[in-house]
Structure formats: C-alpha cells, structure tokens
Amino acid sequence: MKLLIVGNSEQPEFRFVLNRIPAEIFQKKIAFDYEKSELPDWIPTLVLVLQSFPGEFSSAEMDTLKTHFPISPRVVIQGSWCEGSRRTDPPPKGIHYLYWHEFHTLFPTEYAAWQKGLGTIWSQPEMGERDLWFLEEVHRPVEIPNFSPAPLTFRIQTEDYALYALLRDIFLRDAYWQKSISILPFSTTETSYDVLLFDFPDFQPATRERFSEFLLHTTPEKTVTFSEFPRVKEWLWLESLGVTALFSKPFRIRDLLRQSYPCFSLKKPNS
C-alpha cells in the first residue's frame, strides 16, 4: 500500500495518526501548496488530504488531485477544528471524509481487508454520504475468532445503561459468543475480569482518577475506552496506561471486535 499525504502532517492529531500507520506502508508527504513536480509518478492506493480547519481547500483544488490520480480514492482526514463543521459546511461531494480519531480506529480493519484482496469502504464510489460504507460492512466476510478454551469475562463500566446494553449485546449476539464470554452485571463492583470496557463521560481529573483506580485493582488483558470527541493528549495519556484503544462514539462493531480480540482474522467467502 502506498499513501500520498497532502497537507500539514505536523499538526498534532495528524502526526499522531500517521505515526501509528504500520511501518510497511509507504507514505509520501507534501504540503497543500505543492508544486506539480512534487507529485509522485506512481499511483497512490489512497490520497489522504489533511484538513486542519473548515474551508481550508476548495472543490477546485480537490478536483486537481482527482485529475492527477483519477483511480485513487481521496480521503479527507479532518482535524479537531473541523468538529461540527459538517452541519454548517458540508464537505464537497465525491470525497470520502472522516475525523482523525475515526480514521485511526477504521484504518486497521480496512488495511486488513485490503491485504486479503477484500473490498474496503474506499472501494465504494466516492460519496458525501456514508450509506455505502455500512453496506460494505454488511457484505464483507465476518471475522472469525480463535478463542482459547478458557472463557473471558468482560466488565463494562459506564453510567449509561443504553451503552452497557449495546456493548453487552455485541459480545453476546449468538450462541458461540455465549459459550466463550461472560458479561458482569451493570454497576458491578467485581474486580476480577479479563477485558475492561470503560466509558469516559469526560476527562476531568476526578474521572481520570477513577479510571486509574480501576487499573490499580486488576490488570485486564485488554482495556478499551470510549469518548465523544477525544483529543491527542487524552490518547497519549491512555496509551501511557496501556490502554488498547479509544473509540469515539458512534463506532463500528467490527472495529471494536478487532481491538478487543487480536485473534480476529478476515475470511474470504467459502474459505
């Protein structure tokens, strides 16, 4: 896979994302005011456009990239200053777009699919709407877990019962899961579990302290967290504590499963 990255790659959230892309993926970075001579003579797998703020680039500038690389999907990665701008300043049609924290959690799943020759969300026609992304998820082969004989116990820590019920049902959605996983009750005080799913209502000092206390009492094999609009400093703090992933809400079920189980793998139909 080869990525052409256009924009300010030194902005903190973009640097965070790009530094965590697998090392085997080639990245060529150019500024948005590039010279034509800077464009590669190879065809990028994806053209990633880093949007720092609303209105940073025009439809004409995006069309120029399309002219140079007509078969390469254009993916706009939006920074924190763009949050909420889609309601008042919708992105141009014909472009895939998502926030930096969405890209960070989506990319491992899509890269795994690409490596196996399966369709990705960027295989779909470029559209301003995301309907086809979810259709791609529905038709793509499911991931098959390879569990050890010992069952896993999950603790879902949230003040929102609706989120608790959603996460519980995700991991207990059929008989196979029920044989392998047990979910602790809502508002449990149990300290013995294998996977912790922790919902951050905010990142105030009191909430951070409460989360740190959870990790003092037990060391889960996996810790997955949830938030509304995470920031890079919050990601870095969680990484320093050994957290597996931070999901912004809403999230895709497939990405959550991949982060919760490194033993998941994509299977081609009838394989």
Short mmCIF file of C-alpha atoms in Angstrom, two decimals:
data_model
loop_
_atom_site.label_atom_id
_atom_site.label_comp_id
_atom_site.label_asym_id
_atom_site.label_seq_id
_atom_site.Cartn_x
_atom_site.Cartn_y
_atom_site.Cartn_z
CA MET A 1 0.00 0.00 0.00
CA LYS A 2 1.22 3.49 -0.91
CA LEU A 3 -0.24 6.67 0.58
CA LEU A 4 0.05 10.19 -0.81
CA ILE A 5 -0.50 12.58 2.11
CA VAL A 6 -1.37 16.18 1.30
CA GLY A 7 -1.49 18.88 3.98
CA ASN A 8 0.08 19.82 7.31
CA SER A 9 1.30 16.47 8.62
CA GLU A 10 2.95 18.16 11.63
CA GLN A 11 -0.36 19.14 13.21
CA PRO A 12 -0.59 17.10 16.46
CA GLU A 13 -3.62 14.96 15.62
CA PHE A 14 -2.35 14.19 12.12
CA ARG A 15 1.15 13.39 13.37
CA PHE A 16 -0.43 11.07 15.93
CA VAL A 17 -2.40 9.18 13.27
CA LEU A 18 0.37 8.97 10.67
CA ASN A 19 2.97 7.78 13.19
CA ARG A 20 0.73 4.81 14.02
CA ILE A 21 0.23 3.63 10.46
CA PRO A 22 2.12 0.31 10.00
CA ALA A 23 5.74 0.85 9.01
CA GLU A 24 5.44 -1.33 5.88
CA ILE A 25 3.04 1.20 4.31
CA PHE A 26 4.87 3.77 2.19
CA GLN A 27 4.00 7.41 2.90
CA LYS A 28 4.86 10.39 0.72
CA LYS A 29 4.01 13.72 2.36
CA ILE A 30 3.62 17.02 0.52
CA ALA A 31 2.24 20.41 1.57
CA PHE A 32 -1.10 21.51 0.19
CA ASP A 33 0.60 24.30 -1.81
CA TYR A 34 2.67 21.65 -3.60
CA GLU A 35 4.47 22.10 -6.87
CA LYS A 36 3.44 19.80 -9.67
CA SER A 37 6.97 18.34 -9.71
CA GLU A 38 6.39 17.07 -6.14
CA LEU A 39 3.60 14.73 -7.22
CA PRO A 40 4.72 11.09 -7.50
CA ASP A 41 4.88 9.26 -10.80
CA TRP A 42 3.28 6.19 -9.18
CA ILE A 43 -0.41 5.62 -8.43
CA PRO A 44 -1.29 6.02 -4.74
CA THR A 45 -3.52 3.44 -3.12
CA LEU A 46 -5.14 6.35 -1.25
CA VAL A 47 -4.75 10.12 -1.39
CA LEU A 48 -5.09 11.37 2.18
CA VAL A 49 -5.92 15.08 2.45
CA LEU A 50 -5.34 16.54 5.92
CA GLN A 51 -7.90 19.27 6.66
CA SER A 52 -6.84 21.42 9.63
CA PHE A 53 -9.84 23.79 9.60
CA PRO A 54 -13.13 24.27 7.68
CA GLY A 55 -12.75 25.80 4.23
CA GLU A 56 -9.02 25.08 4.04
CA PHE A 57 -9.30 23.83 0.48
CA SER A 58 -11.71 24.33 -2.39
CA SER A 59 -13.53 21.88 -4.63
CA ALA A 60 -11.28 23.01 -7.49
CA GLU A 61 -8.16 22.06 -5.53
CA MET A 62 -9.62 18.64 -4.78
CA ASP A 63 -10.53 18.22 -8.44
CA THR A 64 -6.89 18.85 -9.35
CA LEU A 65 -5.85 15.87 -7.24
CA LYS A 66 -8.53 13.81 -8.96
CA THR A 67 -7.16 14.84 -12.35
CA HIS A 68 -3.65 13.70 -11.42
CA PHE A 69 -4.79 10.44 -9.78
CA PRO A 70 -8.19 9.53 -11.29
CA ILE A 71 -8.37 6.00 -9.83
CA SER A 72 -7.02 6.79 -6.35
CA PRO A 73 -9.72 7.35 -3.70
CA ARG A 74 -9.46 10.73 -1.97
CA VAL A 75 -9.91 10.57 1.79
CA VAL A 76 -10.17 13.80 3.77
CA ILE A 77 -8.99 13.42 7.37
CA GLN A 78 -10.45 16.27 9.41
CA GLY A 79 -8.73 17.75 12.46
CA SER A 80 -10.26 18.83 15.76
CA TRP A 81 -11.10 22.33 14.45
CA CYS A 82 -13.45 20.70 11.93
CA GLU A 83 -15.66 19.01 14.51
CA GLY A 84 -19.27 20.03 13.95
CA SER A 85 -18.49 21.75 10.65
CA ARG A 86 -20.28 19.09 8.58
CA ARG A 87 -23.64 20.50 9.66
CA THR A 88 -22.89 24.06 8.50
CA ASP A 89 -20.18 23.46 5.90
CA PRO A 90 -20.77 20.03 4.28
CA PRO A 91 -17.71 18.59 2.52
CA PRO A 92 -17.68 18.55 -1.28
CA LYS A 93 -19.33 15.57 -2.96
CA GLY A 94 -17.12 12.90 -4.46
CA ILE A 95 -14.82 12.67 -1.42
CA HIS A 96 -14.55 10.23 1.47
CA TYR A 97 -14.15 12.11 4.76
CA LEU A 98 -13.83 11.31 8.44
CA TYR A 99 -12.37 12.76 11.61
CA TRP A 100 -8.79 11.91 12.58
CA HIS A 101 -9.89 9.71 15.51
CA GLU A 102 -12.33 7.86 13.23
CA PHE A 103 -9.57 7.17 10.72
CA HIS A 104 -7.32 5.90 13.50
CA THR A 105 -9.84 3.21 14.52
CA LEU A 106 -11.12 2.43 11.00
CA PHE A 107 -7.79 2.03 9.27
CA PRO A 108 -6.57 -1.27 10.84
CA THR A 109 -9.77 -3.04 9.75
CA GLU A 110 -9.67 -1.58 6.24
CA TYR A 111 -5.96 -2.31 5.83
CA ALA A 112 -6.51 -5.94 6.90
CA ALA A 113 -9.27 -6.23 4.28
CA TRP A 114 -7.08 -4.64 1.59
CA GLN A 115 -4.21 -7.05 2.34
CA LYS A 116 -6.54 -10.01 1.72
CA GLY A 117 -7.91 -8.59 -1.52
CA LEU A 118 -11.31 -7.84 0.00
CA GLY A 119 -13.37 -4.73 -0.55
CA THR A 120 -12.81 -1.71 1.69
CA ILE A 121 -15.06 1.23 2.42
CA TRP A 122 -12.93 3.21 -0.03
CA SER A 123 -13.69 0.68 -2.75
CA GLN A 124 -17.18 2.15 -2.91
CA PRO A 125 -17.96 5.11 -5.17
CA GLU A 126 -16.90 8.40 -3.63
CA MET A 127 -19.92 9.98 -1.98
CA GLY A 128 -20.61 12.69 0.57
CA GLU A 129 -22.90 10.27 2.42
CA ARG A 130 -21.72 7.16 4.29
CA ASP A 131 -24.55 4.78 3.45
CA LEU A 132 -22.39 2.62 1.20
CA TRP A 133 -19.73 2.30 3.91
CA PHE A 134 -22.20 0.39 6.06
CA LEU A 135 -23.34 -1.70 3.10
CA GLU A 136 -19.72 -2.69 2.59
CA GLU A 137 -19.59 -3.79 6.22
CA VAL A 138 -22.72 -5.90 5.79
CA HIS A 139 -21.48 -7.75 2.70
CA ARG A 140 -17.85 -8.18 3.75
CA PRO A 141 -16.97 -11.60 5.25
CA VAL A 142 -17.12 -11.75 9.03
CA GLU A 143 -14.05 -12.09 11.21
CA ILE A 144 -13.54 -15.47 12.81
CA PRO A 145 -12.23 -15.51 16.38
CA ASN A 146 -9.83 -18.18 17.57
CA PHE A 147 -10.53 -18.26 21.30
CA SER A 148 -8.57 -20.24 23.84
CA PRO A 149 -10.61 -22.85 25.75
CA ALA A 150 -10.86 -20.59 28.79
CA PRO A 151 -13.82 -18.16 28.65
CA LEU A 152 -13.30 -14.43 29.00
CA THR A 153 -15.03 -12.14 31.48
CA PHE A 154 -15.92 -8.59 30.44
CA ARG A 155 -16.57 -5.62 32.70
CA ILE A 156 -18.48 -2.75 31.09
CA GLN A 157 -18.05 0.38 33.17
CA THR A 158 -20.44 3.16 32.16
CA GLU A 159 -23.11 5.35 33.73
CA ASP A 160 -25.22 4.96 30.57
CA TYR A 161 -27.30 1.78 30.70
CA ALA A 162 -28.13 2.03 26.97
CA LEU A 163 -24.42 1.86 26.14
CA TYR A 164 -23.98 -1.01 28.60
CA ALA A 165 -26.79 -2.94 26.90
CA LEU A 166 -25.37 -2.23 23.44
CA LEU A 167 -21.89 -3.45 24.35
CA ARG A 168 -23.27 -6.46 26.21
CA ASP A 169 -25.37 -7.48 23.20
CA ILE A 170 -22.47 -7.03 20.79
CA PHE A 171 -20.46 -9.65 22.65
CA LEU A 172 -23.40 -11.96 23.33
CA ARG A 173 -25.08 -11.81 19.95
CA ASP A 174 -25.19 -15.55 19.27
CA ALA A 175 -24.68 -18.93 20.91
CA TYR A 176 -20.99 -19.10 20.01
CA TRP A 177 -20.23 -15.92 21.94
CA GLN A 178 -22.25 -17.03 24.94
CA LYS A 179 -20.07 -20.11 25.34
CA SER A 180 -16.90 -18.01 25.30
CA ILE A 181 -17.77 -14.77 27.08
CA SER A 182 -19.46 -13.70 30.28
CA ILE A 183 -20.53 -10.11 30.98
CA LEU A 184 -20.57 -8.75 34.51
CA PRO A 185 -23.83 -7.06 35.62
CA PHE A 186 -24.44 -3.32 35.28
CA SER A 187 -22.87 -1.29 38.15
CA THR A 188 -20.91 -4.31 39.41
CA THR A 189 -18.06 -3.89 41.90
CA GLU A 190 -16.31 -7.09 40.77
CA THR A 191 -12.55 -6.62 40.31
CA SER A 192 -11.74 -9.90 38.56
CA TYR A 193 -12.18 -9.74 34.77
CA ASP A 194 -10.19 -10.14 31.54
CA VAL A 195 -11.43 -7.22 29.43
CA LEU A 196 -12.42 -3.76 30.66
CA LEU A 197 -14.69 -1.55 28.53
CA PHE A 198 -14.66 1.93 30.12
CA ASP A 199 -16.85 4.82 29.02
CA PHE A 200 -15.43 8.31 29.67
CA PRO A 201 -18.21 10.89 30.15
CA ASP A 202 -15.39 13.45 30.27
CA PHE A 203 -11.67 13.68 31.00
CA GLN A 204 -11.87 15.78 34.15
CA PRO A 205 -9.34 14.99 36.93
CA ALA A 206 -11.95 13.11 39.00
CA THR A 207 -12.83 10.83 36.06
CA ARG A 208 -9.16 10.19 35.30
CA GLU A 209 -8.51 9.31 38.91
CA ARG A 210 -11.44 6.90 38.97
CA PHE A 211 -10.17 5.18 35.84
CA SER A 212 -6.65 4.89 37.25
CA GLU A 213 -8.10 3.25 40.35
CA PHE A 214 -9.70 0.57 38.18
CA LEU A 215 -6.31 -0.34 36.79
CA LEU A 216 -4.80 -0.50 40.29
CA HIS A 217 -7.18 -3.26 41.35
CA THR A 218 -6.71 -5.50 38.32
CA THR A 219 -4.70 -5.78 35.12
CA PRO A 220 -7.08 -6.70 32.26
CA GLU A 221 -5.74 -8.42 29.18
CA LYS A 222 -7.46 -5.70 27.17
CA THR A 223 -8.72 -2.23 28.10
CA VAL A 224 -10.94 -0.45 25.57
CA THR A 225 -12.29 3.05 26.24
CA PHE A 226 -14.99 5.29 24.74
CA SER A 227 -15.42 9.06 24.48
CA GLU A 228 -17.25 11.69 22.42
CA PHE A 229 -14.54 13.80 20.77
CA PRO A 230 -11.14 12.63 22.04
CA ARG A 231 -8.02 14.79 21.90
CA VAL A 232 -4.45 13.74 21.24
CA LYS A 233 -3.34 14.47 24.82
CA GLU A 234 -6.09 12.16 26.09
CA TRP A 235 -4.99 9.42 23.70
CA LEU A 236 -1.36 9.76 24.82
CA TRP A 237 -2.37 9.59 28.49
CA LEU A 238 -4.37 6.41 27.87
CA GLU A 239 -1.55 4.86 25.87
CA SER A 240 0.82 5.52 28.78
CA LEU A 241 -1.52 3.41 30.95
CA GLY A 242 -1.51 0.53 28.48
CA VAL A 243 -4.99 1.11 27.06
CA THR A 244 -5.65 -0.86 23.89
CA ALA A 245 -7.97 1.60 22.13
CA LEU A 246 -10.09 4.73 22.48
CA PHE A 247 -13.27 4.79 20.41
CA SER A 248 -15.16 7.94 19.57
CA LYS A 249 -18.94 7.47 19.53
CA PRO A 250 -20.56 6.29 17.35
CA PHE A 251 -18.25 3.42 16.36
CA ARG A 252 -18.36 0.38 14.09
CA ILE A 253 -18.87 -3.02 15.69
CA ARG A 254 -16.21 -4.66 13.53
CA ASP A 255 -13.54 -2.19 14.68
CA LEU A 256 -14.49 -2.78 18.30
CA LEU A 257 -14.19 -6.54 17.88
CA ARG A 258 -10.80 -6.27 16.20
CA GLN A 259 -9.45 -4.11 19.02
CA SER A 260 -10.92 -6.37 21.69
CA TYR A 261 -9.53 -9.56 20.13
CA PRO A 262 -6.18 -9.57 18.34
CA CYS A 263 -7.00 -13.16 17.31
CA PHE A 264 -9.66 -11.97 14.83
CA SER A 265 -8.95 -12.51 11.14
CA LEU A 266 -10.82 -11.71 7.95
CA LYS A 267 -12.00 -14.73 5.96
CA LYS A 268 -12.83 -14.78 2.29
CA PRO A 269 -16.20 -16.30 1.33
CA ASN A 270 -16.16 -20.12 1.48
CA SER A 271 -12.55 -20.18 2.68
#
